[in-house]
PDB file of N, CA and C in Angstrom:
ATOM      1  N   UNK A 957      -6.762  40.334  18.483  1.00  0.00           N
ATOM      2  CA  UNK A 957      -5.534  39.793  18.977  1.00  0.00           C
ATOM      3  C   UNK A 957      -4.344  40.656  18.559  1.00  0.00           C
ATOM      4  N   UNK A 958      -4.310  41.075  17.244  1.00  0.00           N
ATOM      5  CA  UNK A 958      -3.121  42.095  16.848  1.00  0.00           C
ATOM      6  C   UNK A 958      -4.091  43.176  16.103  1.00  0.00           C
ATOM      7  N   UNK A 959      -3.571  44.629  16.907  1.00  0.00           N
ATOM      8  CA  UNK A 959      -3.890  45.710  16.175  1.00  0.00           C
ATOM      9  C   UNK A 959      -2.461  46.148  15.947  1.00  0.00           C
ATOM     10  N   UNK A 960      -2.791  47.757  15.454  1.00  0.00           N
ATOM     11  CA  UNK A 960      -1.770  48.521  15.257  1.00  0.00           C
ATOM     12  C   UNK A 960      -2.076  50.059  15.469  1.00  0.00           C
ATOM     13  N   UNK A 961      -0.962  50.535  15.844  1.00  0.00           N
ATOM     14  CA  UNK A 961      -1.395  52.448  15.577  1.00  0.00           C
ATOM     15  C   UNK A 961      -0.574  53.277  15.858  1.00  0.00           C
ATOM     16  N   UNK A 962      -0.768  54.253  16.196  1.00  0.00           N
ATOM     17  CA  UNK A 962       0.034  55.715  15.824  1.00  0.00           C
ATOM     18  C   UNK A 962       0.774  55.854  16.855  1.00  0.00           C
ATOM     19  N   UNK A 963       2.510  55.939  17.309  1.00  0.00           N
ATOM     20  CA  UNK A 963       2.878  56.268  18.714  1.00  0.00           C
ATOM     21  C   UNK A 963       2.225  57.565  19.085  1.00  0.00           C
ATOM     22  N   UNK A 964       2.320  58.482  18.328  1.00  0.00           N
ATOM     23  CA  UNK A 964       1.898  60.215  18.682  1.00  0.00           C
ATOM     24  C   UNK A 964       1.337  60.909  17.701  1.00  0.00           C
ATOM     25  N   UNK A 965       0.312  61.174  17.753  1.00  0.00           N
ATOM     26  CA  UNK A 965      -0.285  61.863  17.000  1.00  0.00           C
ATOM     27  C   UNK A 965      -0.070  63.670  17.105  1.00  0.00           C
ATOM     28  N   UNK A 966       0.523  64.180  18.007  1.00  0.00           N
ATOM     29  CA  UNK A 966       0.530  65.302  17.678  1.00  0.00           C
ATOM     30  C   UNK A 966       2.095  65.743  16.931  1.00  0.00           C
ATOM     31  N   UNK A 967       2.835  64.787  16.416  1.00  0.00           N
ATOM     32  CA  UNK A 967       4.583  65.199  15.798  1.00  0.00           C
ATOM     33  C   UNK A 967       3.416  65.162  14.297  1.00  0.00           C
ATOM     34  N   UNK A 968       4.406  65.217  13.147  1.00  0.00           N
ATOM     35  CA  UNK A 968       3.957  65.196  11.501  1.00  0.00           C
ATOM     36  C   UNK A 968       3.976  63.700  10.933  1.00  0.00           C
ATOM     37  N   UNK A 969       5.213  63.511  11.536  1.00  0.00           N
ATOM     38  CA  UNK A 969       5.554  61.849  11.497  1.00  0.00           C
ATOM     39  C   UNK A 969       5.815  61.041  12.868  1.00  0.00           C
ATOM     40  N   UNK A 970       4.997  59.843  12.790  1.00  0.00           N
ATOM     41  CA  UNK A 970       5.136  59.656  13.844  1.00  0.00           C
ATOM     42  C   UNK A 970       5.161  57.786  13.987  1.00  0.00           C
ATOM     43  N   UNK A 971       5.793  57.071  14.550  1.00  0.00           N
ATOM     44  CA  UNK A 971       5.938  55.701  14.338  1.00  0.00           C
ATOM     45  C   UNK A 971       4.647  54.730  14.393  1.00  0.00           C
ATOM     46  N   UNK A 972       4.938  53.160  13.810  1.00  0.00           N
ATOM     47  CA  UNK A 972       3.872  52.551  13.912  1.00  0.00           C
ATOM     48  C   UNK A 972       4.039  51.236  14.964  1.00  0.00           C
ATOM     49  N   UNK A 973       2.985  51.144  15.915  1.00  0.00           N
ATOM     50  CA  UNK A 973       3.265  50.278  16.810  1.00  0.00           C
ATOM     51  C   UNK A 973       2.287  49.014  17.210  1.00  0.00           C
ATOM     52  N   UNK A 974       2.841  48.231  17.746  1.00  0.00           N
ATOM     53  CA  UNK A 974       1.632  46.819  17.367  1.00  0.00           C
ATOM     54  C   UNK A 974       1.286  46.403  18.613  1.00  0.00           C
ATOM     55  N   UNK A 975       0.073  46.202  19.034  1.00  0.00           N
ATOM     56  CA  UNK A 975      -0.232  45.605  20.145  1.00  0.00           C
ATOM     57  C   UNK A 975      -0.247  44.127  19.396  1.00  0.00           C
ATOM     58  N   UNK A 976      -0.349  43.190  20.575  1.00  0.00           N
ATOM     59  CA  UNK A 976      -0.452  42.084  21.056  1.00  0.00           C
ATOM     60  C   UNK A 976      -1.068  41.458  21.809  1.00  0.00           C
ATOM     61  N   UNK A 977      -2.335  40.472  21.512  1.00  0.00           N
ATOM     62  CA  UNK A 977      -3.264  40.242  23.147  1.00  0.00           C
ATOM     63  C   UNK A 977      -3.037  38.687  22.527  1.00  0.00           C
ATOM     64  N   UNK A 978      -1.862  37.969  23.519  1.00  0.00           N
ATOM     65  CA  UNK A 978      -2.163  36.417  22.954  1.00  0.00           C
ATOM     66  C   UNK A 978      -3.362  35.794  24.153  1.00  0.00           C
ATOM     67  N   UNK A 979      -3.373  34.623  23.729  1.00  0.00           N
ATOM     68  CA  UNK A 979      -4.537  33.903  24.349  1.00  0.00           C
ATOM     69  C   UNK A 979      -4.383  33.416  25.858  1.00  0.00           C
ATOM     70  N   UNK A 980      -4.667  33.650  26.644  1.00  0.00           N
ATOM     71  CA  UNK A 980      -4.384  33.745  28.183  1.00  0.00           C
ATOM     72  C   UNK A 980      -3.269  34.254  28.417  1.00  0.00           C
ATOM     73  N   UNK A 981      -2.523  35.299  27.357  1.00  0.00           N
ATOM     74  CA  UNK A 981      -1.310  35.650  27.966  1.00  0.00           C
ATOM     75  C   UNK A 981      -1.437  37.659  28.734  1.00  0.00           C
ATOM     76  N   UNK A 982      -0.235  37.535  29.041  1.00  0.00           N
ATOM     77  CA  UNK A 982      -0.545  39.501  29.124  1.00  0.00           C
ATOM     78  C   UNK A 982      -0.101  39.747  27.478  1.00  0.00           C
ATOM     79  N   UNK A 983      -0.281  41.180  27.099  1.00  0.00           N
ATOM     80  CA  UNK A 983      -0.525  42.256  26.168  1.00  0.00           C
ATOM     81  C   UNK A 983       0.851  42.592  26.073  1.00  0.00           C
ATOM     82  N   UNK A 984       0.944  42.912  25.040  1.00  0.00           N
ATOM     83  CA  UNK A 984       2.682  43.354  25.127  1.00  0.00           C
ATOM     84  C   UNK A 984       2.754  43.943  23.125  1.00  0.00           C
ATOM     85  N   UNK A 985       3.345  45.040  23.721  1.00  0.00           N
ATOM     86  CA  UNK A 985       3.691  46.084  22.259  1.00  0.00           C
ATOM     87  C   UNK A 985       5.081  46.339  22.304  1.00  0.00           C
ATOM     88  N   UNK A 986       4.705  46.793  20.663  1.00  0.00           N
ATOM     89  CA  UNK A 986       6.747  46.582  20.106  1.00  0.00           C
ATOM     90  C   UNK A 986       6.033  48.404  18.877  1.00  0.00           C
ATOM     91  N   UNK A 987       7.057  49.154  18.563  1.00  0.00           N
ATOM     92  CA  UNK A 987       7.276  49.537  17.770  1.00  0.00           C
ATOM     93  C   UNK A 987       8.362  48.892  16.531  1.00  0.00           C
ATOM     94  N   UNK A 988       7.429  49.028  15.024  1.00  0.00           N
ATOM     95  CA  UNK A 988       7.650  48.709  14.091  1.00  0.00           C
ATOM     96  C   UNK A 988       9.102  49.011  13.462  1.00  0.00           C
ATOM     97  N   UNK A 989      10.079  48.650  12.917  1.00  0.00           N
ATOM     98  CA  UNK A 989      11.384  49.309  12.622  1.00  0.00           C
ATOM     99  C   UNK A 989      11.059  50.001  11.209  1.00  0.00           C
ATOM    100  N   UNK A 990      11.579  51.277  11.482  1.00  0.00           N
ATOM    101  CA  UNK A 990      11.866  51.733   9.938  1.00  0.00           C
ATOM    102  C   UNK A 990      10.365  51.994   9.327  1.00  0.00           C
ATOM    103  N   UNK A 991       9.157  52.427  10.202  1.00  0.00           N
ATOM    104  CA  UNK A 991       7.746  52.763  10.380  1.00  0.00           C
ATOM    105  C   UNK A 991       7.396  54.185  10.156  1.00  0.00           C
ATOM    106  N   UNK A 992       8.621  55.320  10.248  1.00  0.00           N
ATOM    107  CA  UNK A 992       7.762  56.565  10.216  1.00  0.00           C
ATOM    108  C   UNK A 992       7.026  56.981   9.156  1.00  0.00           C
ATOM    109  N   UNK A 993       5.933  57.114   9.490  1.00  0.00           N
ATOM    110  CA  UNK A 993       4.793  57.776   8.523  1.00  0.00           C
ATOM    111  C   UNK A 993       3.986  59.102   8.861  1.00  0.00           C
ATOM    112  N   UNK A 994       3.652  59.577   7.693  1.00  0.00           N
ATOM    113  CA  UNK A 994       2.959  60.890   8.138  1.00  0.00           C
ATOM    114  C   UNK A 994       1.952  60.671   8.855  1.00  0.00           C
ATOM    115  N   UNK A 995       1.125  61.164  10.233  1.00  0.00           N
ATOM    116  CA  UNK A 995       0.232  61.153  10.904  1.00  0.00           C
ATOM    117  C   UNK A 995      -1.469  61.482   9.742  1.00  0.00           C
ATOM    118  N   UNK A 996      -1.469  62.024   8.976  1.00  0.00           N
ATOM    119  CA  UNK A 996      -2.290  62.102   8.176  1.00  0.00           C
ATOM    120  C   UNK A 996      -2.960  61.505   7.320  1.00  0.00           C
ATOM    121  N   UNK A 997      -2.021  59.941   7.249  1.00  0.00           N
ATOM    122  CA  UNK A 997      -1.981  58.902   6.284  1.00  0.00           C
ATOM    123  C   UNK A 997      -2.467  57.882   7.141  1.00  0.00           C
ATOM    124  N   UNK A 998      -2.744  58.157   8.481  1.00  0.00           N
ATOM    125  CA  UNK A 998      -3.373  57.251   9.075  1.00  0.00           C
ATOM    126  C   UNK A 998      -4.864  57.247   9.160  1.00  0.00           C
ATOM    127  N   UNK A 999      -5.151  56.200   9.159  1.00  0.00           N
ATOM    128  CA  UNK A 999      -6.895  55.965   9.392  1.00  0.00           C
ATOM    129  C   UNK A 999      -6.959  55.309  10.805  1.00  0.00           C
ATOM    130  N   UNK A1000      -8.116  54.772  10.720  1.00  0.00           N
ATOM    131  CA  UNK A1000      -8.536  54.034  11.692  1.00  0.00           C
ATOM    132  C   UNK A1000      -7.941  52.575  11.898  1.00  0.00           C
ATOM    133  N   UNK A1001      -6.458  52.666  12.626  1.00  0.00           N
ATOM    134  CA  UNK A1001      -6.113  51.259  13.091  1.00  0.00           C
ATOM    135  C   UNK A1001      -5.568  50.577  11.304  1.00  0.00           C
ATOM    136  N   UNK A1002      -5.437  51.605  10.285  1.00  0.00           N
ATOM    137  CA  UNK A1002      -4.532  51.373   9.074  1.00  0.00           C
ATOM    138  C   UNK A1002      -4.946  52.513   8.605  1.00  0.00           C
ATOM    139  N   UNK A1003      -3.456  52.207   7.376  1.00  0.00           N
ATOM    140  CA  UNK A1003      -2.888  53.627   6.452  1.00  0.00           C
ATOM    141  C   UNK A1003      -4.276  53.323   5.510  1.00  0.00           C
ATOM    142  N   UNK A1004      -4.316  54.893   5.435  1.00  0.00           N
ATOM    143  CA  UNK A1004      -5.250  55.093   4.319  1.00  0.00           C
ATOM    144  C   UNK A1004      -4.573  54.645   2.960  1.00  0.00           C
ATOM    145  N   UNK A1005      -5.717  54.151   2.504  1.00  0.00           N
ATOM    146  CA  UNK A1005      -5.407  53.236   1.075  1.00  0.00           C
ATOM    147  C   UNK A1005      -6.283  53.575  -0.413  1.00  0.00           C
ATOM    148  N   UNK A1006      -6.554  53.931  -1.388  1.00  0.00           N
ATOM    149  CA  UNK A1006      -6.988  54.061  -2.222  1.00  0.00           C
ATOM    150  C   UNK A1006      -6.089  54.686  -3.888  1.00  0.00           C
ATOM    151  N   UNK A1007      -7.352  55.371  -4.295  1.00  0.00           N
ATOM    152  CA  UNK A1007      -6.334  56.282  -5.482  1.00  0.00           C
ATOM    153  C   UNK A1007      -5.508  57.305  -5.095  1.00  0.00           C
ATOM    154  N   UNK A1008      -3.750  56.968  -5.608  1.00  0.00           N
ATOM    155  CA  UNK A1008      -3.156  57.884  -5.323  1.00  0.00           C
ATOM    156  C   UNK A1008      -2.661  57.606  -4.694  1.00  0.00           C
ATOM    157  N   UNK A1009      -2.605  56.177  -3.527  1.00  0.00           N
ATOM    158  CA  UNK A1009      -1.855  56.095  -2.402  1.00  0.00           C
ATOM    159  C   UNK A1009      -1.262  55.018  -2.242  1.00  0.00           C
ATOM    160  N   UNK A1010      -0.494  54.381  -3.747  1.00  0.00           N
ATOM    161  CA  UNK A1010       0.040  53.379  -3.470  1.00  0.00           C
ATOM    162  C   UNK A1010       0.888  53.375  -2.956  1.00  0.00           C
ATOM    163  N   UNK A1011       2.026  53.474  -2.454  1.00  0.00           N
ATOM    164  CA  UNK A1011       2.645  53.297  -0.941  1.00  0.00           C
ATOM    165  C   UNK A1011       1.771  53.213   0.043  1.00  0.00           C
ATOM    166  N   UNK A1012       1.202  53.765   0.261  1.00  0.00           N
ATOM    167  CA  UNK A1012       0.290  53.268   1.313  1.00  0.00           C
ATOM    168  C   UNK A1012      -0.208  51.737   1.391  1.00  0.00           C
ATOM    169  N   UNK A1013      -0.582  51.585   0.248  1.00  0.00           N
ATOM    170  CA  UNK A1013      -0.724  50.538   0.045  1.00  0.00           C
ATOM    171  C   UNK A1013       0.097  49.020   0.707  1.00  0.00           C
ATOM    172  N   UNK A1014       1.234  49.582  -0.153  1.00  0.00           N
ATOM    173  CA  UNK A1014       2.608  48.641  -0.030  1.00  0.00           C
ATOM    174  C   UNK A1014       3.078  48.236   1.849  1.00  0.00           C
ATOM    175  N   UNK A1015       2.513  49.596   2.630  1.00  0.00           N
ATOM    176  CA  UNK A1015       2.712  49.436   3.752  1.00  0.00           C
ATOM    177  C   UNK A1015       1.845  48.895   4.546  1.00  0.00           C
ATOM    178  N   UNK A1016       0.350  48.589   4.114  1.00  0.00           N
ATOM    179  CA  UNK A1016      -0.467  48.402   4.544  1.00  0.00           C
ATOM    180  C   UNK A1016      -0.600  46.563   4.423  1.00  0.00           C
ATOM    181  N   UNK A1017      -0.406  46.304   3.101  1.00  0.00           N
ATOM    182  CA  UNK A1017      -0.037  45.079   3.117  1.00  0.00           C
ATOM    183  C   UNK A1017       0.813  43.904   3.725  1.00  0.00           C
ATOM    184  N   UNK A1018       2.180  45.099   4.126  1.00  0.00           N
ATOM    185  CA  UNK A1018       3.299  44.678   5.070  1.00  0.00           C
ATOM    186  C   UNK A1018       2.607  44.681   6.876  1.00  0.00           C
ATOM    187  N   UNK A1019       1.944  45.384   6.888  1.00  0.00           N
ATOM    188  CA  UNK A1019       0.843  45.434   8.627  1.00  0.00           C
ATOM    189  C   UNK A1019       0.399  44.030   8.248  1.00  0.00           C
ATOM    190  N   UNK A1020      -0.314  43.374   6.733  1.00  0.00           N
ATOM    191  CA  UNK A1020      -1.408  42.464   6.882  1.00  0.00           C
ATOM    192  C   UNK A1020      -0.671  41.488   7.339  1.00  0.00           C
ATOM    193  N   UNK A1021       0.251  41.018   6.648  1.00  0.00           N
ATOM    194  CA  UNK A1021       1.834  40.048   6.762  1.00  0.00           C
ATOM    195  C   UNK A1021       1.910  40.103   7.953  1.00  0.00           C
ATOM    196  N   UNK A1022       2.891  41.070   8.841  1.00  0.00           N
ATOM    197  CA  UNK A1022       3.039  41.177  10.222  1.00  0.00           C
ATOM    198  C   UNK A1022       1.486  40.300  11.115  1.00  0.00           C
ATOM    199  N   UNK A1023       0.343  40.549  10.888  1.00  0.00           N
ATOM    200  CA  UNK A1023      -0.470  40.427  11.521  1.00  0.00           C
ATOM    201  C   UNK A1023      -1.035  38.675  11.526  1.00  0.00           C
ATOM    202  N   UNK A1024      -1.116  38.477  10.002  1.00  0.00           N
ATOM    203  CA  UNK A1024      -1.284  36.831   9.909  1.00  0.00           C
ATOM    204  C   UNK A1024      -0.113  35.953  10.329  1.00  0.00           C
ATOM    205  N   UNK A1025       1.287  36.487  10.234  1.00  0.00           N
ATOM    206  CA  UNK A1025       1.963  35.686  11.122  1.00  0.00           C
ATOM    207  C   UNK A1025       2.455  35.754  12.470  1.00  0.00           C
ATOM    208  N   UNK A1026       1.988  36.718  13.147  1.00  0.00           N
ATOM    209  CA  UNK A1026       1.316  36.717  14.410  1.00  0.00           C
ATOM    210  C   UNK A1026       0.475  35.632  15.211  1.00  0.00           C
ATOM    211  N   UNK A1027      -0.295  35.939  14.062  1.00  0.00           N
ATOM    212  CA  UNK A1027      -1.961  35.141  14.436  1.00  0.00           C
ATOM    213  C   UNK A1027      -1.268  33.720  14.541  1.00  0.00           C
ATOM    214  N   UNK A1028      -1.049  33.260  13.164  1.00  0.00           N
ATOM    215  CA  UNK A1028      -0.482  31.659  12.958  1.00  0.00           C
ATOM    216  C   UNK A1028       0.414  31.686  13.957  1.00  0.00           C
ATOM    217  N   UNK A1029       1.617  32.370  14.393  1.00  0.00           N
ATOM    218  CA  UNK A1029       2.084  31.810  15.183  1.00  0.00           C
ATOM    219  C   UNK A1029       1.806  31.247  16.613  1.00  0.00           C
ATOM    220  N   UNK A1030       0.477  32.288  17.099  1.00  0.00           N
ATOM    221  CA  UNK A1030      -0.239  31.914  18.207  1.00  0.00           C
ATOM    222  C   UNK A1030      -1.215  30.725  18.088  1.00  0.00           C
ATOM    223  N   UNK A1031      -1.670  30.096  16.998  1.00  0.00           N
ATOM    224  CA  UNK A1031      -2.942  29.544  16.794  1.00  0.00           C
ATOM    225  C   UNK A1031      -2.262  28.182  17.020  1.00  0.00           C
TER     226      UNK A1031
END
């Protein structure tokens, strides 16, 4: 129902943007405010996270937020 990902992968930095699939509705995406991140720090559909990458972290947690109140708000 909510992903997320990379506007462009070929800039260094490049914004983060959220799809949307509500429940019988159409699809509809927003870019994130104040999102640029290095293209390198991305994984698969989230920022890479481990040792060494706490910011990453911090941002990754802020996607989880965005995403559960998404969800709740649709449910």
């Amino acid at each position: 129902m909510v992903s997320f990902y990379i506007k462009d992968r070929k800039n260094k930095k490049s914004s983060i943007r959220c799809s949307v699939q509500p429940p019988r509705l159409k699809r509809f995406h927003f870019t994130l405010p104040n999102s640029k991140i290095y293209v390198k720090e991305w994984g698969e559909g989230r920022m890479k996270t481990g040792k060494g990458k706490q910011q990453n972290s911090y941002i990754q947690n802020e996607l989880n937020q965005i995403k559960t109140t998404i969800e709740e708000f649709y449910s």
